[in-house]
Every structure is written in structure tokens, then in C-alpha cells.
mmCIF file of C-alpha atoms in Angstrom:
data_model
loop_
_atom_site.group_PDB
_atom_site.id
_atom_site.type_symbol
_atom_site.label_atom_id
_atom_site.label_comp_id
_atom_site.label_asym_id
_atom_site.label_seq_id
_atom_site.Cartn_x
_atom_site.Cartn_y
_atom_site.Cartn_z
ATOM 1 C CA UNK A 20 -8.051 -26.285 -10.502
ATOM 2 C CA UNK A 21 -6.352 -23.875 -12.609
ATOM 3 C CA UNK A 22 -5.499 -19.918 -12.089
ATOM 4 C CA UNK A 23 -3.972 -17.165 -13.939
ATOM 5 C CA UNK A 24 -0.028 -17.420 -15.299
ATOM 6 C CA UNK A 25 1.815 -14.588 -13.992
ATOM 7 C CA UNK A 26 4.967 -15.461 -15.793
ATOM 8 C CA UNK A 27 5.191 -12.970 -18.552
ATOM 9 C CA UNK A 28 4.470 -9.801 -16.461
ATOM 10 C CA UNK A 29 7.188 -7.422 -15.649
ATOM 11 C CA UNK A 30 7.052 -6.116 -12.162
ATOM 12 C CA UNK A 31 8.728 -2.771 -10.829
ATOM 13 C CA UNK A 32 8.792 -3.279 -7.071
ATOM 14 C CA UNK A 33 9.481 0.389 -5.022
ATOM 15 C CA UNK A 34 10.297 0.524 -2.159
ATOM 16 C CA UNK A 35 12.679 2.378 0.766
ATOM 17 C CA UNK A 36 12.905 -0.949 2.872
ATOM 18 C CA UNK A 37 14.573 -3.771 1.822
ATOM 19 C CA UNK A 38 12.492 -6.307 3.963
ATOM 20 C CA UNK A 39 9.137 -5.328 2.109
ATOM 21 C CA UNK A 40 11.138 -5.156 -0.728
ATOM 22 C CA UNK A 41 12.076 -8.783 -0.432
ATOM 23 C CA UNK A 42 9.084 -10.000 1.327
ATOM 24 C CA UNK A 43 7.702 -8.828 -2.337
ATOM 25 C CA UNK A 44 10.041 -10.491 -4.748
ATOM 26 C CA UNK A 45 9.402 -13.669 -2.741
ATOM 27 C CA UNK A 46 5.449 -13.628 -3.162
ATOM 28 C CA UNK A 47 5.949 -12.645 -6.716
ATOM 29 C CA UNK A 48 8.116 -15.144 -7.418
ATOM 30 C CA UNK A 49 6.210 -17.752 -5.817
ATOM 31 C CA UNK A 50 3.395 -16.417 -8.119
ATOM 32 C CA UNK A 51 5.630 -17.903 -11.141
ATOM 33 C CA UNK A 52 6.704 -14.425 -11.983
ATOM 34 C CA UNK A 53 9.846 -14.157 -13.365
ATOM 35 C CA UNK A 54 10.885 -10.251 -14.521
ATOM 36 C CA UNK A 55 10.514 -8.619 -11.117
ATOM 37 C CA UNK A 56 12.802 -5.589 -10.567
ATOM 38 C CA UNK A 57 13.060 -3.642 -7.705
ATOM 39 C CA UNK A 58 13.785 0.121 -6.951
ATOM 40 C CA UNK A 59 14.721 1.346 -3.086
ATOM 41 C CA UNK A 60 13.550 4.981 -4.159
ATOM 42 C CA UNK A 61 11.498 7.245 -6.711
ATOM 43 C CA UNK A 62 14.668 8.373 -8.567
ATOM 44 C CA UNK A 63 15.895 4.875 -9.365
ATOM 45 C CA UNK A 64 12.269 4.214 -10.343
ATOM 46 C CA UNK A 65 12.171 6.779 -12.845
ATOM 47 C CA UNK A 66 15.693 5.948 -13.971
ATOM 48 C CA UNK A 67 14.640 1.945 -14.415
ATOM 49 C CA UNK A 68 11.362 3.199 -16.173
ATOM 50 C CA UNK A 69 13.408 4.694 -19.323
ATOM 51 C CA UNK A 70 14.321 0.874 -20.221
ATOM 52 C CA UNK A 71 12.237 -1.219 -18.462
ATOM 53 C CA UNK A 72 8.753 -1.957 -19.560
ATOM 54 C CA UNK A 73 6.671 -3.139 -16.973
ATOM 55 C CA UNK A 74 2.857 -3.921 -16.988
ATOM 56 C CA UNK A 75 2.368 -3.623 -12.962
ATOM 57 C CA UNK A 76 4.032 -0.781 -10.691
ATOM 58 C CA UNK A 77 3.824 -1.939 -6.849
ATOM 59 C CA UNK A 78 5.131 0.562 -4.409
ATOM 60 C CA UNK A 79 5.004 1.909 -1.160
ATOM 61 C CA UNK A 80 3.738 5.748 0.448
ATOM 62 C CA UNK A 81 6.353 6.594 2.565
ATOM 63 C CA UNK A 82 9.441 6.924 0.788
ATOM 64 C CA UNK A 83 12.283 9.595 1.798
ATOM 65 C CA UNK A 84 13.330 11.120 -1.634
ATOM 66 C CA UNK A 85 10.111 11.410 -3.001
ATOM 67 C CA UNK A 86 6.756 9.356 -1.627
ATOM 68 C CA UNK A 87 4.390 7.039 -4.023
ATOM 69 C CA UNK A 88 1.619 9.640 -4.089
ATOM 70 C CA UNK A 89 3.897 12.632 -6.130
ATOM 71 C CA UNK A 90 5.501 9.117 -7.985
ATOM 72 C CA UNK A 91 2.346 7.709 -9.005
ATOM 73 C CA UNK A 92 0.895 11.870 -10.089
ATOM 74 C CA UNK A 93 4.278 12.391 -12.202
ATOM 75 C CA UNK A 94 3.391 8.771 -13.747
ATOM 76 C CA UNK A 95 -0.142 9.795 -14.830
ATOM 77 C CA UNK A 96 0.596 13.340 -15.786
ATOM 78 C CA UNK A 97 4.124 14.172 -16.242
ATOM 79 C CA UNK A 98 5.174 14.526 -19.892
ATOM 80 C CA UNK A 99 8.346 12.646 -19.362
ATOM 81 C CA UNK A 100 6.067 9.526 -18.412
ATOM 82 C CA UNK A 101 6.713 6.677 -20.829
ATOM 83 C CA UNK A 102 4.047 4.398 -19.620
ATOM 84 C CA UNK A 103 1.133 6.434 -18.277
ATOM 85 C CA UNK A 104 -1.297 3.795 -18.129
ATOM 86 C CA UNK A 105 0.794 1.196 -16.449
ATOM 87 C CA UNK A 106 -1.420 -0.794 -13.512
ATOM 88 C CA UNK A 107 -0.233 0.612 -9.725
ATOM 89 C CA UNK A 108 -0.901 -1.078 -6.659
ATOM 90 C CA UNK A 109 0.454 1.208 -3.659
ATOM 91 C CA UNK A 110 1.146 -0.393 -0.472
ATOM 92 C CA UNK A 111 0.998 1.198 2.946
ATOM 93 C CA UNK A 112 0.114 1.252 6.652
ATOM 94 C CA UNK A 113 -1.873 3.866 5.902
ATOM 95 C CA UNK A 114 -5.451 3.350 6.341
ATOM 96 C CA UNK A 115 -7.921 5.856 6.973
ATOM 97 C CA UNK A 116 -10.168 6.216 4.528
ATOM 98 C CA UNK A 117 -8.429 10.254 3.584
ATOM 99 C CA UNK A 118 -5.654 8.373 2.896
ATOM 100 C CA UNK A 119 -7.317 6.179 0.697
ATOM 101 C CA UNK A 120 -9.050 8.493 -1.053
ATOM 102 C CA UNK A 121 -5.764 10.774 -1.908
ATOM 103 C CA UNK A 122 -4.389 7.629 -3.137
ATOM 104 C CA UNK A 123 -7.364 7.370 -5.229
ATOM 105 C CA UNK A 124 -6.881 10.665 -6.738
ATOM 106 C CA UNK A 125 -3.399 10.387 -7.374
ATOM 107 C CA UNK A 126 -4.352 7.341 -10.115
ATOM 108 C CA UNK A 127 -4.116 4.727 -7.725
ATOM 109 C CA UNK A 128 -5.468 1.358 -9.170
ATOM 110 C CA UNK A 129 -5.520 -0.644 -6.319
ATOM 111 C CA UNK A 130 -4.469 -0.171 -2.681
ATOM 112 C CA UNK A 131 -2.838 -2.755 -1.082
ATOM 113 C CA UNK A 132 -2.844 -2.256 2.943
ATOM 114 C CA UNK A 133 0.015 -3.490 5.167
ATOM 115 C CA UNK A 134 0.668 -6.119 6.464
ATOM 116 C CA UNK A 135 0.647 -8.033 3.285
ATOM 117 C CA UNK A 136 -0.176 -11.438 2.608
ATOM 118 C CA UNK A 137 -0.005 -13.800 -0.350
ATOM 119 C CA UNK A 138 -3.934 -13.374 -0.885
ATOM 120 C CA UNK A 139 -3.806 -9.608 -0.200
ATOM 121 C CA UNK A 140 -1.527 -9.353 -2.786
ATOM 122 C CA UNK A 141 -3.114 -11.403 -5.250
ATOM 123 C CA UNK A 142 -6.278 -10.891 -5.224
ATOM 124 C CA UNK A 143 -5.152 -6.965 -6.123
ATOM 125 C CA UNK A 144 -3.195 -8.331 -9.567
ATOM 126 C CA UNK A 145 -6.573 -10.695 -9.894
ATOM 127 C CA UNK A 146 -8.737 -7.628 -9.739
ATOM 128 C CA UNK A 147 -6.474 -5.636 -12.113
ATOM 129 C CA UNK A 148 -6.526 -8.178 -14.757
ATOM 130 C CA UNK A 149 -9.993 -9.034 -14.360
ATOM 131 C CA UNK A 150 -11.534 -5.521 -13.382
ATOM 132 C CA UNK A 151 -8.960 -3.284 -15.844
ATOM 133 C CA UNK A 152 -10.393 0.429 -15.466
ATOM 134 C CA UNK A 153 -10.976 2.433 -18.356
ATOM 135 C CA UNK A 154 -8.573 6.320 -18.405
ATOM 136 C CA UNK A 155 -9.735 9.322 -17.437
ATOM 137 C CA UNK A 156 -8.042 12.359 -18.602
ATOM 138 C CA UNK A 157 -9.971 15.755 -17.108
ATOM 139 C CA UNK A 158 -8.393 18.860 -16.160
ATOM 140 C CA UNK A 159 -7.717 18.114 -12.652
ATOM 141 C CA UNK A 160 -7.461 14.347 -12.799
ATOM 142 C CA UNK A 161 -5.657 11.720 -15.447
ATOM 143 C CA UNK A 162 -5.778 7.970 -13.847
ATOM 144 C CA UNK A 163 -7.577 5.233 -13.745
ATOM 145 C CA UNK A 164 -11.869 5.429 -13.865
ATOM 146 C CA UNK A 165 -12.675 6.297 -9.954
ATOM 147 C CA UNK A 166 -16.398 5.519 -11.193
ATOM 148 C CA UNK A 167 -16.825 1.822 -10.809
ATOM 149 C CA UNK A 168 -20.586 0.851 -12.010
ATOM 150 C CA UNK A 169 -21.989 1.017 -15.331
ATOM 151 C CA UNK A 170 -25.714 2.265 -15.066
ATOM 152 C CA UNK A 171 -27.322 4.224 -17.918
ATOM 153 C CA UNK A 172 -28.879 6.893 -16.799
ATOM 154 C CA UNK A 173 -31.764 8.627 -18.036
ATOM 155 C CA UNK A 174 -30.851 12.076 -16.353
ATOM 156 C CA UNK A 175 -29.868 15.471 -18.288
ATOM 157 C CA UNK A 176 -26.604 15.559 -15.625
ATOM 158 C CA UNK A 177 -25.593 12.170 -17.640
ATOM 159 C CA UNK A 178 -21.833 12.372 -18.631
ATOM 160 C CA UNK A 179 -22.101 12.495 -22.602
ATOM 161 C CA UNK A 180 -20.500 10.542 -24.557
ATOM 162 C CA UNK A 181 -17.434 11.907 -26.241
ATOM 163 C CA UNK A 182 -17.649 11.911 -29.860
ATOM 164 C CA UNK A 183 -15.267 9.089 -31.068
ATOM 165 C CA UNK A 184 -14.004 11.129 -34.746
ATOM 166 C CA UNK A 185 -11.830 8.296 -35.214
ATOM 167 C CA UNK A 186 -10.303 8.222 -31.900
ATOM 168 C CA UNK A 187 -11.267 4.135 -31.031
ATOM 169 C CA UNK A 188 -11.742 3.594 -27.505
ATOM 170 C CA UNK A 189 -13.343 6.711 -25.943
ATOM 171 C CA UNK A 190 -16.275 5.922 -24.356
ATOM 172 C CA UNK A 191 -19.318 7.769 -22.394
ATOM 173 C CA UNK A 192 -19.081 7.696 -18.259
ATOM 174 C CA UNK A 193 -21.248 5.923 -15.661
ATOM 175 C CA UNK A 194 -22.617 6.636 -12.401
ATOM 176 C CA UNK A 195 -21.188 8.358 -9.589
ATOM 177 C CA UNK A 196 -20.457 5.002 -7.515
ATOM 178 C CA UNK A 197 -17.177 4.198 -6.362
ATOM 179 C CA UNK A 198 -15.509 1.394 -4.780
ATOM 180 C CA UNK A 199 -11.769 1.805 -3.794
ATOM 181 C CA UNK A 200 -11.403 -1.481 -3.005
ATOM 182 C CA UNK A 201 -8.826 -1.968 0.333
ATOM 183 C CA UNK A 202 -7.355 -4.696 2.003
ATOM 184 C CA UNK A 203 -10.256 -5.375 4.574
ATOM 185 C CA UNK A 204 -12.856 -5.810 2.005
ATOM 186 C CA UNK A 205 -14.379 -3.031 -0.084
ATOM 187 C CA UNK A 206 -13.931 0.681 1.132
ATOM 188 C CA UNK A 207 -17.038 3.010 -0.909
ATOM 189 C CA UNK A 208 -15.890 6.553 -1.405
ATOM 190 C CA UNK A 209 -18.630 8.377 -2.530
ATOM 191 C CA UNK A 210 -17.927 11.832 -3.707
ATOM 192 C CA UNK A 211 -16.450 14.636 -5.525
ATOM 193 C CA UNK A 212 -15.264 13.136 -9.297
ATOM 194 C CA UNK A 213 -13.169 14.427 -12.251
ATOM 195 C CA UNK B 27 -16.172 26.363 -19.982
ATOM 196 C CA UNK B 28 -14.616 23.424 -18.298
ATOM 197 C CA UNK B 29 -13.287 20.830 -20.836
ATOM 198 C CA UNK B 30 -14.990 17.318 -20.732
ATOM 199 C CA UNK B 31 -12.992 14.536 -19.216
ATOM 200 C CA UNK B 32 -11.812 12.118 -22.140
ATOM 201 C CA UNK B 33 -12.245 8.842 -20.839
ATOM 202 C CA UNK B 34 -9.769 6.392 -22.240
ATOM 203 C CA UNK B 35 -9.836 2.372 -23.000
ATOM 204 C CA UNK B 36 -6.355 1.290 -22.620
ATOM 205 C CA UNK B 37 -5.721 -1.885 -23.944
ATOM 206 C CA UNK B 38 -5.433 -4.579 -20.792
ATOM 207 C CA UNK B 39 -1.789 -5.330 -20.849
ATOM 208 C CA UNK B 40 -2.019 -7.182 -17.555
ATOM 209 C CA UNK B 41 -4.924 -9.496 -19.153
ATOM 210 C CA UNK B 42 -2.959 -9.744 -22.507
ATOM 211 C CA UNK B 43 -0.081 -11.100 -21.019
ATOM 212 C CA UNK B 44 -1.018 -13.716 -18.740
ATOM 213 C CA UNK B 45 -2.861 -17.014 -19.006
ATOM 214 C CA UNK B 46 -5.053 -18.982 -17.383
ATOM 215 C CA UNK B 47 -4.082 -23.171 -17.444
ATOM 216 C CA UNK B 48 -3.732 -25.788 -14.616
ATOM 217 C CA UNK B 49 -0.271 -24.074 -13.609
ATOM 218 C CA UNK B 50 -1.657 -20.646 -12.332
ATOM 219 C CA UNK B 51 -2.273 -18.872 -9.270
ATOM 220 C CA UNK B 52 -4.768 -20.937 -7.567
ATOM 221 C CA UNK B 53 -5.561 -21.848 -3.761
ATOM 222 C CA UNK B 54 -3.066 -24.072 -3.186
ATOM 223 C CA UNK B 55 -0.355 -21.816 -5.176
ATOM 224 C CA UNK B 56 -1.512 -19.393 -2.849
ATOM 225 C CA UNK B 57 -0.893 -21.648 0.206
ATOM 226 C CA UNK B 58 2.441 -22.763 -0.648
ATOM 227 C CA UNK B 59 3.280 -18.527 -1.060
ATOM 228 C CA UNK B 60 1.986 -18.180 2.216
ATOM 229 C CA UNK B 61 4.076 -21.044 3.369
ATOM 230 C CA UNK B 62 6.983 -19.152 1.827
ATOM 231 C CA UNK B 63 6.318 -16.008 3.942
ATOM 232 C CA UNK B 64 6.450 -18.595 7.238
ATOM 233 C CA UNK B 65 9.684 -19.380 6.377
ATOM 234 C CA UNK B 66 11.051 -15.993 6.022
ATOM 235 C CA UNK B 67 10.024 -15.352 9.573
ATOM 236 C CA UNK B 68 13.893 -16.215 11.343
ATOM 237 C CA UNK B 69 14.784 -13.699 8.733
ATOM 238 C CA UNK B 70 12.589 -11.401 10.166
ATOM 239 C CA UNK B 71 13.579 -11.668 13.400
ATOM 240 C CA UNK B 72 16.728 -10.614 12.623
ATOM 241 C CA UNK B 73 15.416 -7.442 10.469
ATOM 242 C CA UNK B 74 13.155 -6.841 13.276
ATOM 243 C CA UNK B 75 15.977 -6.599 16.336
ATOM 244 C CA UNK B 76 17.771 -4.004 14.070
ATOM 245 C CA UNK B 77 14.461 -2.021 13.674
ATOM 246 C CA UNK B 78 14.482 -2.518 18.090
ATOM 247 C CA UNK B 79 17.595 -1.111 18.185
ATOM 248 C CA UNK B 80 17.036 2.198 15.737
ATOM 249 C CA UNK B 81 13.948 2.257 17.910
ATOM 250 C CA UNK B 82 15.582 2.883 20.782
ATOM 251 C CA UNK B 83 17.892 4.861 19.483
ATOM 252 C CA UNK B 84 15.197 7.424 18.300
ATOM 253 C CA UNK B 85 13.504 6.927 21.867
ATOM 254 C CA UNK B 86 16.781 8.518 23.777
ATOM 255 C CA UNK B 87 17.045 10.954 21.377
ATOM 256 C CA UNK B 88 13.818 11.842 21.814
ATOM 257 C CA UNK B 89 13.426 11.642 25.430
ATOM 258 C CA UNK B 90 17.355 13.867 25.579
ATOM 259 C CA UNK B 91 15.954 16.476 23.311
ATOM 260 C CA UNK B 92 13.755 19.625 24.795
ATOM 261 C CA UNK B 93 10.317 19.491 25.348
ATOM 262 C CA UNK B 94 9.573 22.168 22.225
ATOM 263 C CA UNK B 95 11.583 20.505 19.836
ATOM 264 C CA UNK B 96 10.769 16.908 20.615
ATOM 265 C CA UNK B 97 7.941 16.350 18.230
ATOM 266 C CA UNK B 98 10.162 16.161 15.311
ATOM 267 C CA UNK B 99 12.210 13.821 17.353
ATOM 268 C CA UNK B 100 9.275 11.863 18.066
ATOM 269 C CA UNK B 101 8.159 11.370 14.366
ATOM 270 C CA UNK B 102 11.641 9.270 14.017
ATOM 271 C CA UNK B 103 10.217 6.940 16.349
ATOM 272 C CA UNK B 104 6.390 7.460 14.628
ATOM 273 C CA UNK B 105 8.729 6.604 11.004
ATOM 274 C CA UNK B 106 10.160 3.135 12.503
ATOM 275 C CA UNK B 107 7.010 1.806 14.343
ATOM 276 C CA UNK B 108 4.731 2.542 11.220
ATOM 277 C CA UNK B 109 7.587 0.596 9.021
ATOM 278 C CA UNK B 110 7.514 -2.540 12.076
ATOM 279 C CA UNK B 111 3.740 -2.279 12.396
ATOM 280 C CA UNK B 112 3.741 -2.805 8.489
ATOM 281 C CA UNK B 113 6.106 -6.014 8.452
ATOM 282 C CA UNK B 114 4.969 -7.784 11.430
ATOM 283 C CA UNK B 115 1.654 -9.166 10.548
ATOM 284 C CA UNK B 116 2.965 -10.761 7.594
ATOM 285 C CA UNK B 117 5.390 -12.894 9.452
ATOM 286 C CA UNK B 118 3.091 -13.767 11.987
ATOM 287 C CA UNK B 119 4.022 -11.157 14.428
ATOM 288 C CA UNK B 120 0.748 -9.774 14.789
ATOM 289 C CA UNK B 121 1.280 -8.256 17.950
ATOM 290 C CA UNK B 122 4.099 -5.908 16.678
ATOM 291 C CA UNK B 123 1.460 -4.866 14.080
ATOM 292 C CA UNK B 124 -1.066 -4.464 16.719
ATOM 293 C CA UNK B 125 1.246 -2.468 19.036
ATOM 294 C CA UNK B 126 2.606 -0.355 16.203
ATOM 295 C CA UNK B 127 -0.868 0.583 15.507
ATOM 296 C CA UNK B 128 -1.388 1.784 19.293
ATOM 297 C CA UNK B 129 1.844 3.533 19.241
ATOM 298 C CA UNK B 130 1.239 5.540 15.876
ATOM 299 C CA UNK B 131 -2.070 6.480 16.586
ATOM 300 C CA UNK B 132 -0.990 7.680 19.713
ATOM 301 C CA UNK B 133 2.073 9.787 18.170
ATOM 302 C CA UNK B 134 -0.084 10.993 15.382
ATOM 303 C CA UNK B 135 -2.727 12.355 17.969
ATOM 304 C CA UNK B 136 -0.584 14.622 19.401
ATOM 305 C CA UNK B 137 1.580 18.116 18.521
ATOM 306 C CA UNK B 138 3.685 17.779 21.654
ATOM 307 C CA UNK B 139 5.103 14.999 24.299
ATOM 308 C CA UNK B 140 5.430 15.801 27.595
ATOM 309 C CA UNK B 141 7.422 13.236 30.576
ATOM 310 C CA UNK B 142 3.957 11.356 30.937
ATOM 311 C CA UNK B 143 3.558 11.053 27.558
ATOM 312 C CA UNK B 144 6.865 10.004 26.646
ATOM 313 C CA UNK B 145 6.985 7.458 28.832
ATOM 314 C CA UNK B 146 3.518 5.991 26.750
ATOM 315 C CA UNK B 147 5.838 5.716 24.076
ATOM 316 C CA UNK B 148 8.856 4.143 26.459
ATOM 317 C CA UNK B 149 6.191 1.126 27.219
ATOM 318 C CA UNK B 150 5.495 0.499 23.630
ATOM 319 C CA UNK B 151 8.758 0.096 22.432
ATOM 320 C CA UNK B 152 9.095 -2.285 25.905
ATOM 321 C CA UNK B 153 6.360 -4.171 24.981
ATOM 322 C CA UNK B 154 7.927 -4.439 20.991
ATOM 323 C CA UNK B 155 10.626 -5.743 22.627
ATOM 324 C CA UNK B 156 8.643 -7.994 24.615
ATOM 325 C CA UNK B 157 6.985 -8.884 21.933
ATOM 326 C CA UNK B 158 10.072 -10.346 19.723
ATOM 327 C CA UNK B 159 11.932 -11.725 22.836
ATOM 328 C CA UNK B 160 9.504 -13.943 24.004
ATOM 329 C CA UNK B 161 8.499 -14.998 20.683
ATOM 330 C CA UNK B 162 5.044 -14.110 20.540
ATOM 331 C CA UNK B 163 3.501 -14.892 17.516
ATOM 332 C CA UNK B 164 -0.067 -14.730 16.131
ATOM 333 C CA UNK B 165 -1.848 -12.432 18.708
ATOM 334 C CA UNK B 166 -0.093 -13.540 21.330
ATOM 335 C CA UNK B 167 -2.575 -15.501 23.267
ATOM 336 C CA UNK B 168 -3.447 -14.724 26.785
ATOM 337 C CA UNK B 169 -0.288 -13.170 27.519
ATOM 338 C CA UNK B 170 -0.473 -11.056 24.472
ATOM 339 C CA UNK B 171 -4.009 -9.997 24.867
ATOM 340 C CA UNK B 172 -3.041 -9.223 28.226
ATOM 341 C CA UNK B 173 -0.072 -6.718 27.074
ATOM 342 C CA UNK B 174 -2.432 -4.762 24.499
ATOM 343 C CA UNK B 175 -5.363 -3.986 27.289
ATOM 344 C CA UNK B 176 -2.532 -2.563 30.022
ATOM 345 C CA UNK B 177 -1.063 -0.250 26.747
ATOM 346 C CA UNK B 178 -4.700 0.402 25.982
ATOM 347 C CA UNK B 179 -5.499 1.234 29.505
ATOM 348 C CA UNK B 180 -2.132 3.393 29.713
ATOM 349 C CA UNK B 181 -3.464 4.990 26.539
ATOM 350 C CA UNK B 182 -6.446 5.845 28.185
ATOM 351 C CA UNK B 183 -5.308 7.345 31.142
ATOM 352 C CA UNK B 184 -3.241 9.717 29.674
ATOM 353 C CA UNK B 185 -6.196 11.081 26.892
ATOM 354 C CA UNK B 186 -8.186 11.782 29.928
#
């Protein structure tokens, strides 16, 4: 049986409570990662972000300085950010689908509801390495792809492709078909897009 | 006009960076993680009789404080439950999960808290209590299911 090798990842754990915090660390580390630092608020988030480099962001909603919502938007948008792009899997006890949804919009890539588990947890990494979403960057959006089927489309509404003029990697959209995928199984959120 | 979204391939970091071999993540890695989490659970009965205490501590303020200006007192207890509701599933204190979920939804469906209502809240944070004295992990069996109806019942009486 084999799996994936978590080792080399650098985690940024946020969080205002020190239990989740740990409760965390411990499932990371058991997942053979080895770089896992941990922030109790946004400020000493941002402050860790100058220097640290890491390739997954998991934090929580509620926080009292500033909550994971207006940390994640600042991430995607702000002109400060140093890592725009970097994977985010929020955790919360949050989980009405509104909720879900706004953490959708914010640039959310996963949302991770609480109580956590050791699956819960994984399986959200799993999907981000396995399911990575393409950028958006619209006027009233920048975050990860909230479309999540590729259909061609023989409709005059189509997205169109965005010329590439040497810019490698910009691609044409999908559908209008999105899965925000939660904790008990898959959550669809059908809707309004960027 | 309104610009076109640019839509973006970022290079897979994540993917990049890890590997897939015989010493992964796999079911029984995952197993011996959740094993890990069991054994944290003394430690979070510690955490969690702290979290009892602020509890009450926010209920008497709460239940001290004028009838107008007691939502915002009430939103200190909403802040804790949500927080205990969050942890104790994962340590196999479902019922504190459960509970907290009653509780919050009951705080959040309401702008004010009169006597009958506040003493809703007074049961839940008995039954957390309850809950975490008598041990009761997993749902709690009979005893457990037992506790959730009467707070659901309680619940029910006062939505009426």
C-alpha cells in the first residue's frame, strides 16, 4: 500500500486556540510532516508569511484580531501578499451552506468542517494535490477556480478563451458547476460566478 | 465594459513537493493518526474543564447583566460553546459537539434572552458538564441519547 509523502510541505497552522492548534500539529505530524508552524492570530500570520514559505495555509474563521475570511481576501488580493496562490484549507464550526459559500468567495480552496479528524483532514490536502484549481483573477474575485467541471460548450455565453500573447498558462473557463466540497461529503453551490 | 476574468494555471506546488512511495499517507497511516488523537483525549479533558469554567463564568455574567444588554453577554457564552462544540467530536466527546450544536443554534436564533430562555442556556452548560463528568464518550449511549431529547424537548417548548 503506498500514499502520498507529506514531508517536504511547509504548513502555516492559524489559529486563536491552542487546543486546535495542537490537535493540528499532531495530525500533521503524524502525516510525516515536518515544517509545520503555527500562528495564534492574523497579525503573526502575516508577520511569519514575510519569511516563511509555505505551500498549505490551514486556519480557522473565528479569530479575534482579524477572522480567516478578511485573512484569506488580503492573501488573494492584497498587494503586500507574497504568496497569493498558496493552497488554504479553513476550518470551522461553521456550516450552513452561506457560510460555505462566503468562504468560497473569499478564495477558499477547501473547507474543512469541525470537528476534525485524521481523514477529514487528509483527504482535504489529498484533494488539493490531486484536484489543484486553476486562478481566477476578475474584478470582483481573485482565488481559486469556483467552476469545478470541464465541459465544452457549444453556446455563444461560452467563457472565451483568453488570448495567451506569451503569457503560458491562461486558459479558457468551463461550465457553471460547482462543488465546494465540505466535510460531510460534497456541498454543490450553484450560482452567481466571477 | 467589464474586464474578462484571467484565469490562471499556477504551478501545483503541493503536487511538486510531495511523493508518493510505500511510506505515505495511507489507511493504516491514517489509523495510527487517529489513534494519536485518542490519546490526546486526557489532555482534553483538562482543556475542556477550563472551557466549563469560562463557561460559567460567561453564564453569571450573563444571567447578572439586564435584560436589554444581555445579548452581547450571551454571545460570550455563543463564542465558548461554538469553540467546545468544535473540539469535542474529535476526541470522542461527541456529545459536547452535539450539545454545542443545540446550544448555538439556539443562541444564534434569537436577538434577546429572557428568564425562560436563559435558563435553556443554564441546562446546556449543565448537561456540558454532565457530559465531561461522567465521562461520556461517543454519543453517549442510552443515557446520552436520553440527555439530547429532554434539551431538544426544552428547546421546543420554549420556540412555541
Amino acid at each position: 500500500m503506498g500514499g502520498y509523502s507529506l514531508e517536504r510541505l511547509n504548513v502555516l497552522v492559524v489559529d486563536d486556540s491552542p487546543h486546535m492548534r495542537h490537535l493540528v500539529k499532531v495530525l500533521l505530524f503524524s502525516f510525516g510532516c515536518r515544517t509545520v508552524v503555527e500562528a495564534e492570530d492574523v497579525p503573526e500570520a502575516d508577520k511569519l508569511l514575510q519569511d516563511f514559505p509555505a505551500d498549505l495555509i490551514i486556519c480557522d474563521w473565528n479569530m479575534p484580531s482579524e477572522d480567516g475570511i478578511s485573512f484569506v481576501r488580503r492573501l488573494r488580493t492584497g498587494e503586500e501578499s507574497r504568496n497569493p496562490y498558496v493552497p488554504v484549507i479553513l476550518m470551522t464550526g461553521h456550516t450552513q451552506k452561506e457560510r460555505i459559500l462566503t468562504a468560497r468567495d473569499a478564495g477558499v480552496n477547501e473547507f474543512l468542517a469541525k470537528p476534525i479528524s485524521a481523514k477529514s483532514l487528509f483527504q482535504r490536502i489529498r484533494a488539493i494535490i490531486e484536484r489543484p484549481w486553476a486562478f481566477v483573477r476578475a474584478e470582483t474575485y481573485c482565488g481559486p477556480d469556483r467552476r469545478r467541471k470541464q465541459v465544452d460548450l457549444d453556446h455563444p455565453n461560452r467563457r472565451q478563451k483568453v488570448p495567451a500573447k506569451g503569457t503560458p498558462g491562461i486558459r479558457g473557463a468551463a461550465v457553471r458547476d460547482d462543488h465546494f466540497r465540505s466535510a460531510s461529503g460534497a456541498i454543490s453551490a450553484s450560482g452567481g460566478r466571477s | 465594459m467589464a474586464k474578462e476574468p484571467v484565469i490562471i494555471e499556477v504551478p501545483n506546488r503541493l503536487k511538486a513537493k510531495v511523493s508518493y512511495g510505500p511510506d505515505g499517507v495511507d489507511a493504516q497511516r491514517l489509523e495510527q493518526a487517529e489513534a494519536m488523537i485518542s490519546a490526546l483525549a486526557p489532555e482534553y479533558l483538562s482543556w475542556v474543564i477550563d472551557d466549563l469554567k469560562r463557561l460559567q463564568s460567561a453564564l453569571d455574567v450573563a444571567l447578572a447583566t439586564a435584560e436589554d444588554a444581555r445579548p452581547a453577554a450571551v454571545r460570550a457564552i455563543f463564542e465558548i460553546s461554538h469553540d467546545m462544540k468544535g473540539q469535542g467530536g474529535s476526541f470522542n466527546y461527541g456529545m459536547i459537539t452535539q450539545v454545542g450544536a443545540l446550544l448555538c443554534n439556539f443562541i444564534e436564533a434569537r436577538a434577546s434572552f429572557d428568564a425562560q430562555e436563559m435558563e435553556v442556556i443554564r441546562l446546556h452548560v449543565e448537561a456540558m458538564r454532565l457530559v465531561i463528568g461522567q465521562k461520556m464518550e461517543g454519543d453517549g449511549g442510552r443515557p446520552g441519547q436520553s440527555l439530547l431529547k429532554g434539551l431538544q424537548a426544552v428547546i421546543a417548548k420554549v420556540s412555541r
